Short mmCIF file of C-alpha atoms in Angstrom, two decimals:
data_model
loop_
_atom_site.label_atom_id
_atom_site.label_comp_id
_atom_site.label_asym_id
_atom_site.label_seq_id
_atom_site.Cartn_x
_atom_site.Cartn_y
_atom_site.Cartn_z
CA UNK E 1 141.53 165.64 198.60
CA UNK E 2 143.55 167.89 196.24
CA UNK E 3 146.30 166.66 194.12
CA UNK E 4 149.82 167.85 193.93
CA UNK E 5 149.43 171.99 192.68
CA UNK E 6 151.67 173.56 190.72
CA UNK E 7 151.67 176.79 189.68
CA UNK E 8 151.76 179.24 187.25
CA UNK E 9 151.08 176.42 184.65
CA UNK E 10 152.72 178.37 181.89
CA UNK E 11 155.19 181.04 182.32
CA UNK E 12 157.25 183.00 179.84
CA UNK E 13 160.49 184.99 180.65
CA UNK E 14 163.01 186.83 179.19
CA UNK E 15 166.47 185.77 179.06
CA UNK E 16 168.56 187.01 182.70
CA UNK E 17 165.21 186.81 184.41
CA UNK E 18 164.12 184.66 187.13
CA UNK E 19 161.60 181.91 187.27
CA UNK E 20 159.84 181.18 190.53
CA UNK E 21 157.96 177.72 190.37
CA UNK E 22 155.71 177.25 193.25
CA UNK E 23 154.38 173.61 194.67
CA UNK E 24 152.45 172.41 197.04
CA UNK E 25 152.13 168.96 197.92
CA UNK E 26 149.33 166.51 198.49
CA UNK E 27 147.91 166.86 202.14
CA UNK E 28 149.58 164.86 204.52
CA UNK E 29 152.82 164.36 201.71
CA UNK E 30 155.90 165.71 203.53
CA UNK E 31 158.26 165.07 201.04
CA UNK E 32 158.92 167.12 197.33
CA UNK E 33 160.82 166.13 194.23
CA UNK E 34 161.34 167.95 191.40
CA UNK E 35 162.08 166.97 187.64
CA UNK E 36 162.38 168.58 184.78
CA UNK E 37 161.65 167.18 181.26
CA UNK E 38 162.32 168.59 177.99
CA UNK E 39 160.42 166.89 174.86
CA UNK E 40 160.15 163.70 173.78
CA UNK E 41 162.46 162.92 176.58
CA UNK E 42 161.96 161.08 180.24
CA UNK E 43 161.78 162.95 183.54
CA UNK E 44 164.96 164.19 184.64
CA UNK E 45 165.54 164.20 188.76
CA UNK E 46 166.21 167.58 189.68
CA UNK E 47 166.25 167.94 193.86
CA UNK E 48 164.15 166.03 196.61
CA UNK E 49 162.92 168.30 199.68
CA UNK E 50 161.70 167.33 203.28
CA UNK E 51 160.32 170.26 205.28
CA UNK E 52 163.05 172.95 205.71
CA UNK E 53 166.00 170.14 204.38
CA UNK E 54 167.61 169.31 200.85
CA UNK E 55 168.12 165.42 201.35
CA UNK E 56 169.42 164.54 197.60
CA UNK E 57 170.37 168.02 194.88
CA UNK E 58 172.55 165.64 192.86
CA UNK E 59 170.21 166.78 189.67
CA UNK E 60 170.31 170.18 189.91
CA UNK E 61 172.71 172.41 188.03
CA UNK E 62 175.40 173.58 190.49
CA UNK E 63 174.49 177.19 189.08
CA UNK E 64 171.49 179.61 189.23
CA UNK E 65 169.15 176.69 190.67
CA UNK E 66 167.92 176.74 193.63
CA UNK E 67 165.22 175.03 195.56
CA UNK E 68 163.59 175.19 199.15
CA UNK E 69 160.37 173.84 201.05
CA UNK E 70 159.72 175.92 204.02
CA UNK E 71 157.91 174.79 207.24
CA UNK E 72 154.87 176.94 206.16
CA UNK E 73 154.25 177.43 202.13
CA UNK E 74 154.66 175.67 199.25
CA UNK E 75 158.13 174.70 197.79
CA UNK E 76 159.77 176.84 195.24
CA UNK E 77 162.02 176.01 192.25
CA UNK E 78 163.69 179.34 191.42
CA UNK E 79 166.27 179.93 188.60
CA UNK E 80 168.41 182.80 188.35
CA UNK E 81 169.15 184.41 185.21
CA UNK E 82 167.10 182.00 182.65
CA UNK E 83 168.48 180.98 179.16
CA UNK E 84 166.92 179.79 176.46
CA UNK E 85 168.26 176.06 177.47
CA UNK E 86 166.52 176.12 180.61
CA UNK E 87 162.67 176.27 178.46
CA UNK E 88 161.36 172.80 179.26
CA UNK E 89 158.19 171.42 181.72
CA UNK E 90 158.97 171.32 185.20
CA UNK E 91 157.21 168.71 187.34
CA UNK E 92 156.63 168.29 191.07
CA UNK E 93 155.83 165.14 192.96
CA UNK E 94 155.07 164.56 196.45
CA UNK E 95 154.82 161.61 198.44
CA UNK E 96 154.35 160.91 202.19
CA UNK E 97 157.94 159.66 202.62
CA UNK E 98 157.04 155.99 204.51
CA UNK E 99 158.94 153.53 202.93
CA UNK E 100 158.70 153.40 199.31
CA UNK E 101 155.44 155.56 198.65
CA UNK E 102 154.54 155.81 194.95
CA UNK E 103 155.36 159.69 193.32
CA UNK E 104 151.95 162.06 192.80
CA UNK E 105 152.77 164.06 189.97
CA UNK E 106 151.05 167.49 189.48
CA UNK E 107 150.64 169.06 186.38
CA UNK E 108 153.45 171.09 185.64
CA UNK E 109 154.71 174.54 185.03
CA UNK E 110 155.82 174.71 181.31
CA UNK E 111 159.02 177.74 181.28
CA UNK E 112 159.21 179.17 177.72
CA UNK E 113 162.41 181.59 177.74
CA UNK E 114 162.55 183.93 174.74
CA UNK B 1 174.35 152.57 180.29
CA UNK B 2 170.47 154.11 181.83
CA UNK B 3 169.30 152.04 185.03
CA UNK B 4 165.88 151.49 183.56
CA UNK B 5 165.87 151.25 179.73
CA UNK B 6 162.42 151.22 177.98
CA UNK B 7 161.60 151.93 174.01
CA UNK B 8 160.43 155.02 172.95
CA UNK B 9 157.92 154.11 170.13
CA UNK B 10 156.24 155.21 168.70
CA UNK B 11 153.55 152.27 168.81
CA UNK B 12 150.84 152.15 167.16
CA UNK B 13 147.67 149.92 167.32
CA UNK B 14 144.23 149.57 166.14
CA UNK B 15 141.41 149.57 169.21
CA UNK B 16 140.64 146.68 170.50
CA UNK B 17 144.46 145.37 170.72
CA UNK B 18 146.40 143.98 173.30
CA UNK B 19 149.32 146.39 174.40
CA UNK B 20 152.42 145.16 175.28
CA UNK B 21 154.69 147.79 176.84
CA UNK B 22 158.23 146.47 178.79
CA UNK B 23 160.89 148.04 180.59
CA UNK B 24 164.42 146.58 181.73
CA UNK B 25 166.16 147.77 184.55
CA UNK B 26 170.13 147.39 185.82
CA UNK B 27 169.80 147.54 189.37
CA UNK B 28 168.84 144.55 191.18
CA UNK B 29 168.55 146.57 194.22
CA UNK B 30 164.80 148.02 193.10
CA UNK B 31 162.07 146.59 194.91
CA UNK B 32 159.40 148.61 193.73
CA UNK B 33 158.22 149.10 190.30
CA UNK B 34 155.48 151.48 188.83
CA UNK B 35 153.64 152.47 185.83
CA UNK B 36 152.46 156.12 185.00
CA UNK B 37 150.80 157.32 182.08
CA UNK B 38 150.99 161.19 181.00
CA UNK B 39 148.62 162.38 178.79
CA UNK B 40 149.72 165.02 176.56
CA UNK B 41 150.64 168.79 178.88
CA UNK B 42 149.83 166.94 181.95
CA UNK B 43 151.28 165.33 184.77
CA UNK B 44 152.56 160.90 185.32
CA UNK B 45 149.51 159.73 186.70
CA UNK B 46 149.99 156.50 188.45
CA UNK B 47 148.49 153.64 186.97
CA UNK B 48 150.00 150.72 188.68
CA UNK B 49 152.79 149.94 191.90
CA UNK B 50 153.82 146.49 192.28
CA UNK B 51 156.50 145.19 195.26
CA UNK B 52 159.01 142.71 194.02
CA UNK B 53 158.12 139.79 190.95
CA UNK B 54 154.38 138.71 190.14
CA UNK B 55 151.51 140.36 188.75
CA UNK B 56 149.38 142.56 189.39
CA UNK B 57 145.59 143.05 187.43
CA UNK B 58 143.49 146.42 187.91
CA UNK B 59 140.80 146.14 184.95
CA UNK B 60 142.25 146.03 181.61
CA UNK B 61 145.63 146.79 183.01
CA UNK B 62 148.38 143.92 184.55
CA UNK B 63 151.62 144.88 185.49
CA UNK B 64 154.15 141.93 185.43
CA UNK B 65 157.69 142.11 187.26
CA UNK B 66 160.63 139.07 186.63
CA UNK B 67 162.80 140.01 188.61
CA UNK B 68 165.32 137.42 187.54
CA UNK B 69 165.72 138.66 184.05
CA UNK B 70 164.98 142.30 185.54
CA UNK B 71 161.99 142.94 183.33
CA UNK B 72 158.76 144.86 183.38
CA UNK B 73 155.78 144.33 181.30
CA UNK B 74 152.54 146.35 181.09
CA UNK B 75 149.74 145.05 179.25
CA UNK B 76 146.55 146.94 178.09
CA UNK B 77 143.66 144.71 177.21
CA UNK B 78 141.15 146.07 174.87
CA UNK B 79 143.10 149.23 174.07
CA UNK B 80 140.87 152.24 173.67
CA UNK B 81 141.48 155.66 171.90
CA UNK B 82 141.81 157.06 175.41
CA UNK B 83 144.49 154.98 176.08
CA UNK B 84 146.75 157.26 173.44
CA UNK B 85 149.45 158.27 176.11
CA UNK B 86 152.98 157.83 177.15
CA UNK B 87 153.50 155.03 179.45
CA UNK B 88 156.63 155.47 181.66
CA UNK B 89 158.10 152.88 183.79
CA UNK B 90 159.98 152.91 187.26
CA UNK B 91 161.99 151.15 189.74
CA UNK B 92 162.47 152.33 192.98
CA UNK B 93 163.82 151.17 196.37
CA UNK B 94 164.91 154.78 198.31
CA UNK B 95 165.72 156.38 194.73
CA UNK B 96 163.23 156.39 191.91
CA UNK B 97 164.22 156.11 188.69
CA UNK B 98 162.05 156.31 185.71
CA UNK B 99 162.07 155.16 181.90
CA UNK B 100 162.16 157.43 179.13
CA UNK B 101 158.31 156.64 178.20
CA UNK B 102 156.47 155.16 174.90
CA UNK B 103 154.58 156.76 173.41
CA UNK B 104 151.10 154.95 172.28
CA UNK B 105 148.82 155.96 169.91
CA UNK B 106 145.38 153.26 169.40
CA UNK B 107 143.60 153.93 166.33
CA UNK B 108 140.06 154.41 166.61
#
């Protein structure tokens, strides 16, 4: 039973790019957070996603973030038009939404902007 | 003022130890309270998921809730040098919030 996939695990753009962060959740998880954490600091809550709904974006910059999780397909964090500020690891979790279901973490993408 | 407060560290401890890592939390709304650890460039894995006060033992690990002073405790018997991680608690009940994480280093 595969974990929680993230991919690329590193990537590296150029400032005014965009970053595409793909996830896909445990099987049978129907339900996707995001964080982001920067070092030596705690997770920061970034957007939760059920299939084809944003239920909670309250962490999520109001500008150049965006995130979706499409009936078919992972989910994607994309930002518009990186700075240097937005370098940091970005985590996905996925649980299967019944009650209060423990997070499963995957490993991260880690977004270097030079 | 954070909703779940925890200390940093660094700690440090020679193998063999008893680990005593603790959380407080604000919101005496959360129900359900975890314990990941994150190895260095990887993911929280979870280590423990307890529902309300009491304890809970899974090999060297026990996670301990008091919900009355709104405290969580994680002890690590007979630390190893694989334990080196951050630790990072969290509360939950419809909205998860988690601790900043401590890191621990034991010393072979």
């Amino acid at each position: 039973n595969a974990g929680v996939m993230q991919n690329p695990r590193h990537l590296v753009r150029r400032r005014g790019q965009e970053a595409r962060l793909r996830c896909s959740p445990m099987k049978g998880h129907s339900h996707v957070y995001w964080y982001r954490q920067l070092p030596e600091e705690g997770l920061k809550f970034m957007v939760y996603l059920q299939k084809e709904n944003i239920i909670d974006e309250s962490g999520m910059p109001k500008e150049r973030f965006s995130a979706e999780f499409p009936k078919e397909g992972p989910s994607i964090l994309r930002i518009q038009q990186v700075v240097r500020g937005d370098s940091a690891a970005y985590f996905c979790a996925s649980s299967p939404g019944t009650g209060n279901s423990p997070l499963h973490f995957g490993n991260g993408t880690r977004l270097t902007v030079t | 003022q954070k909703e779940v407060e925890q200390d940093p560290g660094p700690l440090s401890v020679p193998e063999g130890a008893i680990v005593s890592l603790n959380c407080t939390y604000s919101n005496s709304a959360f129900q359900y309270f975890m314990w990941y650890r994150q190895y260095s460039r990887k993911g929280p894995e979870l280590l423990m998921y307890t529902y309300s006060s009491g304890n809970k033992e899974d090999g060297r690990f026990t996670a301990q809730v008091d919900k009355s002073s709104k405290y969580i405790s994680l002890f690590i018997r007979d630390s190893q040098p694989s334990d080196s991680a951050t630790y990072l608690c969290a509360a939950n009940n419809n909205d998860m919030r988690f601790g900043a994480g401590t890191r621990l280093t034991v010393k072979p």
